Every structure is written in C-alpha cells, then in structure tokens.
Coordinates of C-alpha atoms in Angstrom, one line a residue:
X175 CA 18.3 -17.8 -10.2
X176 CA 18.0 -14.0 -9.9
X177 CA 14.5 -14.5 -10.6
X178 CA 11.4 -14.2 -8.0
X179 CA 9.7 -17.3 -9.8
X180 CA 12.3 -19.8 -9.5
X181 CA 12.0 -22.3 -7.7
X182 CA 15.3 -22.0 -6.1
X183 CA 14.4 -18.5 -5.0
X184 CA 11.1 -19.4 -3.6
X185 CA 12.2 -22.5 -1.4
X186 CA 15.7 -22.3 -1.2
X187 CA 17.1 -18.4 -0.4
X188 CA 14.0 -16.8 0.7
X189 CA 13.3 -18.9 3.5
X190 CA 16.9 -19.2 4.2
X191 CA 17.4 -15.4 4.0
X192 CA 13.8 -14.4 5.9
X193 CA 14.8 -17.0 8.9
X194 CA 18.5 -15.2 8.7
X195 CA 16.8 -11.8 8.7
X196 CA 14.8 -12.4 11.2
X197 CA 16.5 -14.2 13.9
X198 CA 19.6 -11.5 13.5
X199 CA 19.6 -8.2 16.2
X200 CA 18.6 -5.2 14.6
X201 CA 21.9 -3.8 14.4
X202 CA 23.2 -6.2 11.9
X203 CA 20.0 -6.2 9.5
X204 CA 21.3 -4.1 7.4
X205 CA 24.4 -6.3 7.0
X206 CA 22.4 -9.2 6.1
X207 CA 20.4 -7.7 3.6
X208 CA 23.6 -6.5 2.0
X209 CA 25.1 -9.9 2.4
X210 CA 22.0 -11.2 0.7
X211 CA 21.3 -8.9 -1.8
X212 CA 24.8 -9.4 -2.9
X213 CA 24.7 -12.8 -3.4
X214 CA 20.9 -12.7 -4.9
X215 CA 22.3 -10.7 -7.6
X216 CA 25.6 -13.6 -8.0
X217 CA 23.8 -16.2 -8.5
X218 CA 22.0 -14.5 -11.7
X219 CA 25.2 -12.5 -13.1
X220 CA 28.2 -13.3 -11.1
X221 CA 30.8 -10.9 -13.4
X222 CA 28.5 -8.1 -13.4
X223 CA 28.1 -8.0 -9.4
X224 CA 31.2 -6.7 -9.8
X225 CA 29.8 -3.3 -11.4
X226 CA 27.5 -3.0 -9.1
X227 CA 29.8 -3.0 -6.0
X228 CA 31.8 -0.5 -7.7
X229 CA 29.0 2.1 -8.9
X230 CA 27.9 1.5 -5.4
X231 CA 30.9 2.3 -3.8
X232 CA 31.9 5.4 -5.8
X233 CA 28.4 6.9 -5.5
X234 CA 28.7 6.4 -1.7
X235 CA 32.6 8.0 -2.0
X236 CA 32.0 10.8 -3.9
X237 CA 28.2 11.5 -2.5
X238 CA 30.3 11.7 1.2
X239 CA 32.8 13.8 -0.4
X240 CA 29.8 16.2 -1.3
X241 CA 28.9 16.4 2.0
X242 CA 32.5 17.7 4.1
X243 CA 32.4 19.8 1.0
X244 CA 29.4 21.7 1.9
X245 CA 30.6 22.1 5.3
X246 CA 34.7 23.3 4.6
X247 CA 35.9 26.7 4.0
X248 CA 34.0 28.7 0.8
X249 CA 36.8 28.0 -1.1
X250 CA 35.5 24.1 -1.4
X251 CA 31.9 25.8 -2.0
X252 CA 31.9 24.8 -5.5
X253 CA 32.9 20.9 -5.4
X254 CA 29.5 20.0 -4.6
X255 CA 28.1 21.1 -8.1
X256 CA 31.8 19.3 -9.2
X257 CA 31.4 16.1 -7.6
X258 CA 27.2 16.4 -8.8
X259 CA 28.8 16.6 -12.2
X260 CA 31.3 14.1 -12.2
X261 CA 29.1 11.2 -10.6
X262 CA 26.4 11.6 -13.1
X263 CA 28.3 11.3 -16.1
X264 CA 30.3 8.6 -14.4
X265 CA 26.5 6.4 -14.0
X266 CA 25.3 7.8 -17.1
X267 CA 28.3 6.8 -19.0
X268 CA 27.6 2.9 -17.2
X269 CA 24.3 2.6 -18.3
X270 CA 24.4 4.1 -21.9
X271 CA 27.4 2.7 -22.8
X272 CA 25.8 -1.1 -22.2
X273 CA 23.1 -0.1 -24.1
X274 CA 25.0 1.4 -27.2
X275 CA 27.0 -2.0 -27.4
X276 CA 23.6 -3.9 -27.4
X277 CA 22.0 -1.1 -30.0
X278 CA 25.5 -1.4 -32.3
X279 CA 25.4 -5.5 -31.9
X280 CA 27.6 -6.2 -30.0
X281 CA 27.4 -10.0 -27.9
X282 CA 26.9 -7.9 -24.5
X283 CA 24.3 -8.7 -22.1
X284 CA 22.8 -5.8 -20.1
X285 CA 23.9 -6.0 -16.4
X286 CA 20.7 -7.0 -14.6
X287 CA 18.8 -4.2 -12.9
X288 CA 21.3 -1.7 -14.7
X289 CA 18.4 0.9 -15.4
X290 CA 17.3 0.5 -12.0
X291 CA 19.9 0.8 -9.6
X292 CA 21.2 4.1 -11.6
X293 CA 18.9 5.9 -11.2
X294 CA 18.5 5.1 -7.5
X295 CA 22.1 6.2 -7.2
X296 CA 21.3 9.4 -9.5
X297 CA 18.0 10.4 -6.9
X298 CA 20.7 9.6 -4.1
X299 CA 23.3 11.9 -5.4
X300 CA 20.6 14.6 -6.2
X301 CA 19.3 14.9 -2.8
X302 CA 22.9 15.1 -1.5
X303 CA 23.3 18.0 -3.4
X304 CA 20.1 20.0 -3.3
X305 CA 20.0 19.1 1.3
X306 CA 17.6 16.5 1.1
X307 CA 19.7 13.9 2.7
X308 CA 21.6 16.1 5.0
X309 CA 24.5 14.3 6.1
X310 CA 26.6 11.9 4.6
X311 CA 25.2 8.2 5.7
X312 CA 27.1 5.4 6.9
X313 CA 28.3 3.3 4.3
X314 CA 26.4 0.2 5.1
X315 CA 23.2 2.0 4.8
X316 CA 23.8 3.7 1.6
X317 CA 25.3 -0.1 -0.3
X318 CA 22.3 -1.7 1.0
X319 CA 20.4 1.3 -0.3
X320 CA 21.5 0.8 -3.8
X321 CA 21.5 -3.1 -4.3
X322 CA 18.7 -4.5 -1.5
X323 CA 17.8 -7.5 -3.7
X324 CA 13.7 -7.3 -4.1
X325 CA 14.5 -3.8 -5.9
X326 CA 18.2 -4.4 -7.4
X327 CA 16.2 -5.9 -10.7
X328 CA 13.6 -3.8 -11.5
X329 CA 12.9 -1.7 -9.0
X330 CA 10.7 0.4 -7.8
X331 CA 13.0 3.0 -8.1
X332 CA 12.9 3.8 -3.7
X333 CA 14.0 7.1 -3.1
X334 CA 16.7 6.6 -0.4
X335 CA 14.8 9.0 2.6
X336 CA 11.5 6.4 1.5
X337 CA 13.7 3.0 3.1
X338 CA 14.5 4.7 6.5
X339 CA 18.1 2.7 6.6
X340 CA 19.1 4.5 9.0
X341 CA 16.7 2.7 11.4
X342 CA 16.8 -0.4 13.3
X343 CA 14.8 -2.9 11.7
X344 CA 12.2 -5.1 14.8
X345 CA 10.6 -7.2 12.7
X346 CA 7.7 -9.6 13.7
X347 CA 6.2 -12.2 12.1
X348 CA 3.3 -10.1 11.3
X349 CA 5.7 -8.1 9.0
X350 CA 6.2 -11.5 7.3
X351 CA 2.5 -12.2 6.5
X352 CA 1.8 -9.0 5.2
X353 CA 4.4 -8.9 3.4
X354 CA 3.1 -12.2 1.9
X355 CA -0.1 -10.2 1.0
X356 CA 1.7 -8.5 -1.6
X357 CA 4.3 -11.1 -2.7
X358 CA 1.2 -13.8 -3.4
X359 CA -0.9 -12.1 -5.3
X360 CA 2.1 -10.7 -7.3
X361 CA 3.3 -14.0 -8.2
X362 CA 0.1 -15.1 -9.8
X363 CA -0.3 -12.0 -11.8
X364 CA 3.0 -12.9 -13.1
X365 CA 2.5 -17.0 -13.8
X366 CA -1.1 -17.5 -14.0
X367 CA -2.2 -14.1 -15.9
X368 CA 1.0 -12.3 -17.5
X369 CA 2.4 -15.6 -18.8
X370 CA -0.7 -17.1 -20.0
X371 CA -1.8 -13.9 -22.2
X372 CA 1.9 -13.9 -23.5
X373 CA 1.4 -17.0 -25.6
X374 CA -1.5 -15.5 -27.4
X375 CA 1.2 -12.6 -28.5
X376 CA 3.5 -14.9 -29.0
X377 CA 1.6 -17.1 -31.2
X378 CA 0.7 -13.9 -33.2
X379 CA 4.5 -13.1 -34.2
X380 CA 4.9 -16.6 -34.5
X381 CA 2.6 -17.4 -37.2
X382 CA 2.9 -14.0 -39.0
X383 CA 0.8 -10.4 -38.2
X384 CA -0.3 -10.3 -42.1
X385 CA -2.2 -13.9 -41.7
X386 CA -4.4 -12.0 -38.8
X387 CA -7.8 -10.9 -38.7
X388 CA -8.6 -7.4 -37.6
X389 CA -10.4 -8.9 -34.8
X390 CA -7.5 -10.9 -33.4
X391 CA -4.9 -8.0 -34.1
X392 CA -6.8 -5.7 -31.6
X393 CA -7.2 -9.0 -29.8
X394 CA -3.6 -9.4 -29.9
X395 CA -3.1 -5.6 -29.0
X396 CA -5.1 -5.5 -25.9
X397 CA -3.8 -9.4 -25.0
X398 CA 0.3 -7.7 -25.0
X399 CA -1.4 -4.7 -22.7
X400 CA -2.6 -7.1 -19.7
X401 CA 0.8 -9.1 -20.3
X402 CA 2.8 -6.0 -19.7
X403 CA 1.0 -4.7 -17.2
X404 CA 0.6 -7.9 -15.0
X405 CA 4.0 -8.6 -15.3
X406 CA 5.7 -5.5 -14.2
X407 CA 2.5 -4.7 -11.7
X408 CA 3.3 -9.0 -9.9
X409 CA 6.6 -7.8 -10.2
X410 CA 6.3 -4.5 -8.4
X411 CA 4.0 -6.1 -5.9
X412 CA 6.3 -9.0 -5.4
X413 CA 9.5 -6.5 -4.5
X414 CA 7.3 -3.9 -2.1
X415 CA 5.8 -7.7 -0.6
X416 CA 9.5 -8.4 0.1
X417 CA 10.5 -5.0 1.1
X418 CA 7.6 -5.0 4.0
X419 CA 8.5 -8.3 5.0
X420 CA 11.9 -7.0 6.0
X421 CA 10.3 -4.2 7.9
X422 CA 9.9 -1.6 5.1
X423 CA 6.9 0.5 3.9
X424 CA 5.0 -0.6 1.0
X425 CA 6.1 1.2 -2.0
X426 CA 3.5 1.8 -4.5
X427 CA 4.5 1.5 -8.0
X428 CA 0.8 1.1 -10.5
X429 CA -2.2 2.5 -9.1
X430 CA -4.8 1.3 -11.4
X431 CA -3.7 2.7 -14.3
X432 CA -6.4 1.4 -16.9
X433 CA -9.0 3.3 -15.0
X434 CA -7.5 6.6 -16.1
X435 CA -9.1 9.7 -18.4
X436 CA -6.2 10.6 -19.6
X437 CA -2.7 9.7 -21.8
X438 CA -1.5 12.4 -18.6
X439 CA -3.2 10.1 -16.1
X440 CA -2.5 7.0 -16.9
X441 CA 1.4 7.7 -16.6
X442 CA 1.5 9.2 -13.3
X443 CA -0.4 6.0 -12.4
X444 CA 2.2 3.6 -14.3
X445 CA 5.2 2.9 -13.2
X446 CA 4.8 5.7 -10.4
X447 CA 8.5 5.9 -8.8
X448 CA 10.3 6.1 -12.8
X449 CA 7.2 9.0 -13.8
X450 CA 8.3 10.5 -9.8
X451 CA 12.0 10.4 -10.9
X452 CA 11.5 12.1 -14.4
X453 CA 9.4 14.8 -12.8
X454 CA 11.4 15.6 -9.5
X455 CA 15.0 15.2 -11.6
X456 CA 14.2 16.9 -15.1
X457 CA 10.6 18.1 -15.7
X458 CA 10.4 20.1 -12.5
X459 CA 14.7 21.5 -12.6
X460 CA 13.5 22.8 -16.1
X461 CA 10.4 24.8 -15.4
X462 CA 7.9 22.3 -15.5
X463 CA 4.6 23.2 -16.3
X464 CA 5.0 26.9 -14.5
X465 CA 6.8 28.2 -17.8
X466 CA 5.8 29.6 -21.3
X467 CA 3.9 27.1 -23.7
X468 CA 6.7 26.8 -26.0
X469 CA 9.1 25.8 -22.9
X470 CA 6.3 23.5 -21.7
X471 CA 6.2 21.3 -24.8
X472 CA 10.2 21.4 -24.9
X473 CA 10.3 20.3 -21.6
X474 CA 7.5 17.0 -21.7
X475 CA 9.6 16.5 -25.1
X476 CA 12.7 16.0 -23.5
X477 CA 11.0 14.1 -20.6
X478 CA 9.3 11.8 -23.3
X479 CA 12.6 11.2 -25.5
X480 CA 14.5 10.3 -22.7
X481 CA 11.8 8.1 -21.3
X482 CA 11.4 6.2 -24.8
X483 CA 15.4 5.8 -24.5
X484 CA 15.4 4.7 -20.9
X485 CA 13.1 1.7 -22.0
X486 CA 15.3 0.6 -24.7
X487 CA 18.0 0.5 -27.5
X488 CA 15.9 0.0 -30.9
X489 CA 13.9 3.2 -32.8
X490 CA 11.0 1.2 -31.7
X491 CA 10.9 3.1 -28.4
X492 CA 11.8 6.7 -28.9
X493 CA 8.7 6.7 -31.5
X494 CA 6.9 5.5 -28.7
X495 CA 8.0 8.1 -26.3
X496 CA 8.0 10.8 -28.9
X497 CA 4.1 9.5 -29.4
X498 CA 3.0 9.4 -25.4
X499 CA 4.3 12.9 -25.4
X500 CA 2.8 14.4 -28.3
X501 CA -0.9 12.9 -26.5
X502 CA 0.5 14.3 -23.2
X503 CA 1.1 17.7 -25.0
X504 CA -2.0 18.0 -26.4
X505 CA -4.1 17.4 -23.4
X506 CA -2.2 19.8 -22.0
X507 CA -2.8 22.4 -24.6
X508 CA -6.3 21.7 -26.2
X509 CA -8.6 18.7 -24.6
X510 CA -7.3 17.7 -21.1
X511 CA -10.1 19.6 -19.3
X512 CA -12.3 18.2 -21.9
X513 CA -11.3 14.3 -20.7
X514 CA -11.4 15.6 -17.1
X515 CA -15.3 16.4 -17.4
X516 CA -15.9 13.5 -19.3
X517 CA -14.2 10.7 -17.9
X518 CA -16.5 7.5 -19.8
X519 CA -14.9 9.7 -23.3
X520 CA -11.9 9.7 -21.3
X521 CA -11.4 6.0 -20.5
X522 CA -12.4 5.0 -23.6
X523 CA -9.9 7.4 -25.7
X524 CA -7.2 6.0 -22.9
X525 CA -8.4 2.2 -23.6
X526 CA -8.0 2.8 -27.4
X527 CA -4.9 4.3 -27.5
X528 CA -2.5 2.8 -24.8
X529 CA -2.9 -0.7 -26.4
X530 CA -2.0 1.0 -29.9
X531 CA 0.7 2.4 -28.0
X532 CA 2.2 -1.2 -26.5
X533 CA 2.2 -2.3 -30.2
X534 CA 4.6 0.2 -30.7
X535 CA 6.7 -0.4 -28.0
X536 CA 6.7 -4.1 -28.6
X537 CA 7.3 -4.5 -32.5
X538 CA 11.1 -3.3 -33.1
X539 CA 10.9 -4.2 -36.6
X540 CA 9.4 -1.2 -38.4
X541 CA 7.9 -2.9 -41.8
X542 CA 6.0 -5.5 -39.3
X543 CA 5.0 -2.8 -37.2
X544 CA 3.7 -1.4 -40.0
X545 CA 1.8 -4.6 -41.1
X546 CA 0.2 -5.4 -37.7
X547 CA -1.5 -1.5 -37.9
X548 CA -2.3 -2.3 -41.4
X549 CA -4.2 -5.4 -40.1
X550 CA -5.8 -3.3 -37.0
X551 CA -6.9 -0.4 -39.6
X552 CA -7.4 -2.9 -42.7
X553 CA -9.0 -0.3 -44.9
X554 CA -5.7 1.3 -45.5
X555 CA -4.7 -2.2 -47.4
X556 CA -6.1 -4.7 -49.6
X557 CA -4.5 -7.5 -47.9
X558 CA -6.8 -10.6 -47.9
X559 CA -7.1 -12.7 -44.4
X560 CA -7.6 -16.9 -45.6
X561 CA -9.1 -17.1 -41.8
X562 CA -11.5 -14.5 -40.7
X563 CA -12.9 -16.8 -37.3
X564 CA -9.0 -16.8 -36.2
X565 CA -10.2 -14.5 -33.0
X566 CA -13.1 -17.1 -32.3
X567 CA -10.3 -19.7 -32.0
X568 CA -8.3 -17.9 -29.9
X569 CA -11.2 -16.5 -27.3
X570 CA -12.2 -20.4 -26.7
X571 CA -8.7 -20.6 -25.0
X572 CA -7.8 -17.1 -23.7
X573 CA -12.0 -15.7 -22.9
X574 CA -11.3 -16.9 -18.9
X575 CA -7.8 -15.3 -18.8
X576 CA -8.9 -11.9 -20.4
X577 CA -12.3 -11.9 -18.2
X578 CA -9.8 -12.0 -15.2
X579 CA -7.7 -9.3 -16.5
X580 CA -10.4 -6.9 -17.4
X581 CA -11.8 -7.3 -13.7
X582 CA -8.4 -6.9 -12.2
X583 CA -8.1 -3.6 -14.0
X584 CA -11.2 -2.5 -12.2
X585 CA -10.0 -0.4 -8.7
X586 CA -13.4 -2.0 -6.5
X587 CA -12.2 -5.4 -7.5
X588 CA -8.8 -4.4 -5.2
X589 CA -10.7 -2.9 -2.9
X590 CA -12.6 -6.0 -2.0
X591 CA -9.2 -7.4 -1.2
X592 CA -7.9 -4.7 0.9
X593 CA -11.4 -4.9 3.0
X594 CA -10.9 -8.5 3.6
X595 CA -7.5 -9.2 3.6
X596 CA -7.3 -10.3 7.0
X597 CA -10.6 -12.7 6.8
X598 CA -9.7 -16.4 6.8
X599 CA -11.5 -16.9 3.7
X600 CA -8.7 -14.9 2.0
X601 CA -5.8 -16.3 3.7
X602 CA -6.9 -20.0 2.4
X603 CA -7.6 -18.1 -1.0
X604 CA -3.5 -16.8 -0.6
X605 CA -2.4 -20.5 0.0
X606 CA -4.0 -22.0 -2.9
X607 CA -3.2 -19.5 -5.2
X608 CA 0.3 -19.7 -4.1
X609 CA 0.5 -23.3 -4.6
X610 CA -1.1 -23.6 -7.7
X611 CA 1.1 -20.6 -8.5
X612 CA 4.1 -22.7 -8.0
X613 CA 2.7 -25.8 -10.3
X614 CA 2.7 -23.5 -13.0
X615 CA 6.4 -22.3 -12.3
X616 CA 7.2 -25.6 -12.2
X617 CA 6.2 -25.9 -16.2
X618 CA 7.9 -22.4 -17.0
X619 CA 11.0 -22.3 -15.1
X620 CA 12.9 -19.6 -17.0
X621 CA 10.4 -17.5 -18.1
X622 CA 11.8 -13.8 -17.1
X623 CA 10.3 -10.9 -16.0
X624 CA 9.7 -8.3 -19.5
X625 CA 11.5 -5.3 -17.6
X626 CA 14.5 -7.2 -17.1
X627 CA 15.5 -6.5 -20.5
X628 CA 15.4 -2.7 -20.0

C-alpha cells in the first residue's frame, strides 16, 4: 500500500493519519508523523523498515557524537572528520551494496525509498560536520527527519534546516486545502497523463522497436519524456502537497524544465533537490566551476558518472550520465552563451536531445537500444517498415493526451493556476479531477511510481 495512488492510502490512512495529525497538540506532532511514517513504509516493505530504523538511528548516534566532539578538549578535534568518514561509508556501503546484488542477479528487491532517504541522512551528516546544523537535535526530530512518509519514497530530497522540526507544528484547516492544491493536481498527472502515455511506450517494446516507423519512434521518444516527467513531477507535487498539509513549506522539486535553453538548464530545473545535493556535496567541495578547465570537466564528469549510477544498476545509465555531461561540458566550454542569446535555438536543441536522451535511460538492453535509434535515424539502416501510417494509428488515441502534455509543459499554463487557485471555479475543477482521478486508480491499482525502482 506504500503507494500515494492506492486506494487504501487515499481513503483509509490519509484521512486517518490527517484527522490524527491534526487533532494532536503540537508537541506530539512530530511523534505522530514518525508513528505514521513508520507504519506507511510497513505496510509496503515490512522486513526492510527494519533498515531504515537502523540507518536512522546510527546516523542520529553518530551525527550527536559529532557534535560533543566539536565541543571536548582538542584532543577529540579530529573525530568529527572520523565520525564524517565512518557514517558515509556505512550509508554508502547500504545503498550500493542492494544495488550490486540487483546488478549481479541476485532475487533482491531494492528497499523502497533506499536512494532517497540516504542521501537525506548524507546532507544531514554534512551539515553536522561543516556547522550548518549547529547542535545535535533531539532524536525525535532527526527520525522523523529521515523517514516522514510523503518523502521516505522518493523524495524530494528536504535538506533537514528546509523542514523546521524543531518547531511546533499549529496547523489549520487551511494548511489542509492547500496542501490539497498540490496533492490533486499531482495525482492526475500521475493517473490521467503519466499512465495513459506509458501504454503507447509500452505497446512500442511490446510489439517490437524494428516493426516502427520513424514517425512513431520519435513519437514513442517524446511519449516516454511526458511519462517520466509527469510521473515523478505528480509525484513530487503529491509529497510537497502532503508535506504542507502537515504544516511544512512547499518544497520545489521541477520548475518547468522543458522550457529550458539549455542541457545546463534543464537539470537545475529537474529534479531540483538531487541536482542541489550533487552541487552543494561534490561539484562545489571539488572546485566547482571556479577551477582550471581541465578540473572543470573532471569535476561535471564525476558529477555525471555518479548521477547515471545513482539512477540505476544496468550500463544503460552511466552512458546516459556520461552523455548529459559531455552536453553539459560543452556548453560550458564552446556554445552555452550561444543558447543563452538564442533561446528559440536553445529550446529546440533541448526538445531534440532530452527525449533522445530518455531513450537511453529507458532501453537497458544495448542491441535494442541500438535498433530504436536506427528506426529514429533510419538512413543509417536499410531496414524496411510493413506499416508506415503506424503513428496515424497511434495519434487517433494518444493526440488529446499529448496536446495536454505539451500545454502543461508550458510555464503560463501554471501560472493561470497559481492566479486562480483560490477562485471557486478551480476548487470545483480540484473535486472532479480528483474523482475522476480516483475512477481511473480504481482500473490500475498497482501501477507504481517509475522512481521507485531507483
């Protein structure tokens, strides 16, 4: 059930937990979004809660220990950088050694959220060390920190100064509806838009990429790109919707990231708090962009590589790392001013090449990787197609779903809704988009999130 689309989530422990939440004092909020969050997570994986008590535990152990350090005798003045040390390898070691085991074939599952809630406890530890977070939290804040449920699964990635735990939660019922704001229009994006488009993918494996018109490859290209992006973007919306209903700010994790001018752009506009983690934890410690040329491009390589490994276990996504920063790399050295002054170039170069890069990310199996570009770029094979109107076929059923992804993509569309969010109209609009969001979860009860497999 550890799924935002169930219908046991969405009738059965969110009310429960929101009437909970809200009828409780202040003081004991925290408790019963731990409480909650714990048993969110149980209900999906009930062994692997286990893990993350533990991680969360010995990150809030050793992260105090850091802490009295820093204030004891200079002869304790180097256990901080010890303690750093120790508790990174010891989440590191967590996380990659699931993912060897799934990359070597092993019958493992990856523990839900595993991705997500390490690196929240690397950015906690971090800031321990470098002063950030000054003193060592109470422990209550710092578990809930680490597994409050609307993030434990895939994210954002909240730094841990971002939540305010420390503060006394007085929620109202207006923190409720706004939250709502962000959790409705999440949901649809996920069921009515991201879920939709995936069948026409889907069908595309299905039936075989060497049987596909050029047409319907790029069709098929752009079709994965919306299905990515409305997934993880409902999903995003759907935890920061949750997250301000329980009295938090709204964490912003895509920022229209299709209207970009750049490969540079578009990433700081995707996925926002993993691109924030990557540059405040290893592209900025190693020099950043205020370095030599030679160090720059070693340092976005390293960033890249690890961000292709960070996404998965297959070949499939270090190329596509290794390719985003190769693009990123070049802007930086040759063109990127170029895109800047010339954004309709720019969008269009960014339009072109992030769907190319999606097939890259999604195809795992190299030879039909290599047939789906062949079938994009067909004058690099003579492979025949028996059915050259295939895409005609497919636009009579997907034209109305692609029309309202294109529009979504477009930041004034947005910015209608912010303007009149608080209009009646729109609030009527919410509850029938929620309902009819419902029927269709109601048909595809079991369909997870993308980004809970990394």
């Amino acid at each position: 059930m550890a799924s935002f689309t169930s219908l046991g989530f969405l009738f059965r422990f969110l009310p429960i937990f929101l009437i909970v939440y809200y009828f409780v004092p202040s003081k004991f909020k925290n408790l019963v979004a731990l409480l909650g969050s714990l048993v969110f997570y149980s209900l999906g994986e009930p062994i692997f809660v286990f893990l993350l008590i533990f991680l969360s535990l010995v990150n809030f152990f050793i992260a105090n220990a850091s802490c009295r350090a820093k204030k004891s005798t200079s002869k304790k003045k180097n256990r901080p950088k010890i303690y750093l040390i120790l508790v990174i390898l010891l989440d590191l070691i967590s996380l990659v050694t699931f993912k060897v085991l799934i990359a070597a074939g092993f019958n493992v599952l990856l523990p839900l959220g595993l991705s997500f809630y390490t690196f929240k406890m690397l950015s906690y530890q971090i800031d321990v060390y470098r002063g950030t977070i000054k003193e060592g939290p109470p422990i209550l804040e710092v578990i809930t920190y680490f597994c409050i449920f609307p993030q434990v699964a895939e994210g954002p990635i909240m730094r841990f100064r971002e939540g305010d735990f420390f503060d006394e939660k007085k929620i109202t019922l207006l923190n409720i509806e706004n939250g709502l704001r962000y959790f409705i229009p999440g949901l649809a994006m996920k069921v009515l838009l991201a879920d939709r488009i995936g069948i026409l993918w889907n069908d595309l494996g299905m039936y075989g990429y060497e049987s596909i018109s050029t047409p319907l490859a790029w069709l098929g290209a752009f079709a994965y790109s919306f299905e990515l992006y409305f997934d993880f973007w409902g999903y995003s919306l759907m935890a920061s919707g949750l997250m301000v209903a329980m009295g938090y700010e709204f964490i912003e994790n895509f920022n229209h990231p299709y209207a970009s001018n750049s490969i540079s752009e578009f990433y700081r506009r995707w996925h926002i708090t993993l691109g924030s983690f990557f540059r405040d934890y290893v592209y900025f410690p190693l020099g950043g962009s205020r370095t030599s040329k030679p160090k720059m491009v070693l340092n976005l390589s390293l960033v890249w590589i690890l961000t292709g490994i960070w996404h998965g276990n297959s070949l499939n996504f270090i190329l596509w790392g290794v390719i985003l920063g190769l693009f990123i790399i070049l802007e930086k050295l040759f063109y990127g001013e170029f895109l800047k002054k010339n954004r309709i170039i720019g969008n269009i170069y960014v339009l072109i090449l992030i769907p190319l890069s999606w097939v890259v990310f999604a195809i795992s199996d190299f030879p039909k990787m290599g047939t789906y570009f062949s079938r994009l770029f067909p004058f690099f094979t003579t492979a025949q197609v028996v059915d050259q109107g295939d895409i005609f076929t497919y636009l009579g059923d997907y034209w109305y779903l692609i029309i309202a992804a294109v529009l979504l993509c477009i930041p004034k569309i947005t910015d209608l809704f912010r303007k009149y969010k608080d209009t009646v109209a729109v609030k009527i609009l919410l509850v029938l988009l929620f309902w009819y969001s419902v029927y269709f979860c109601t048909i595809s009860e079991g369909n997870p999130f993308m980004y809970l497999n990394f």
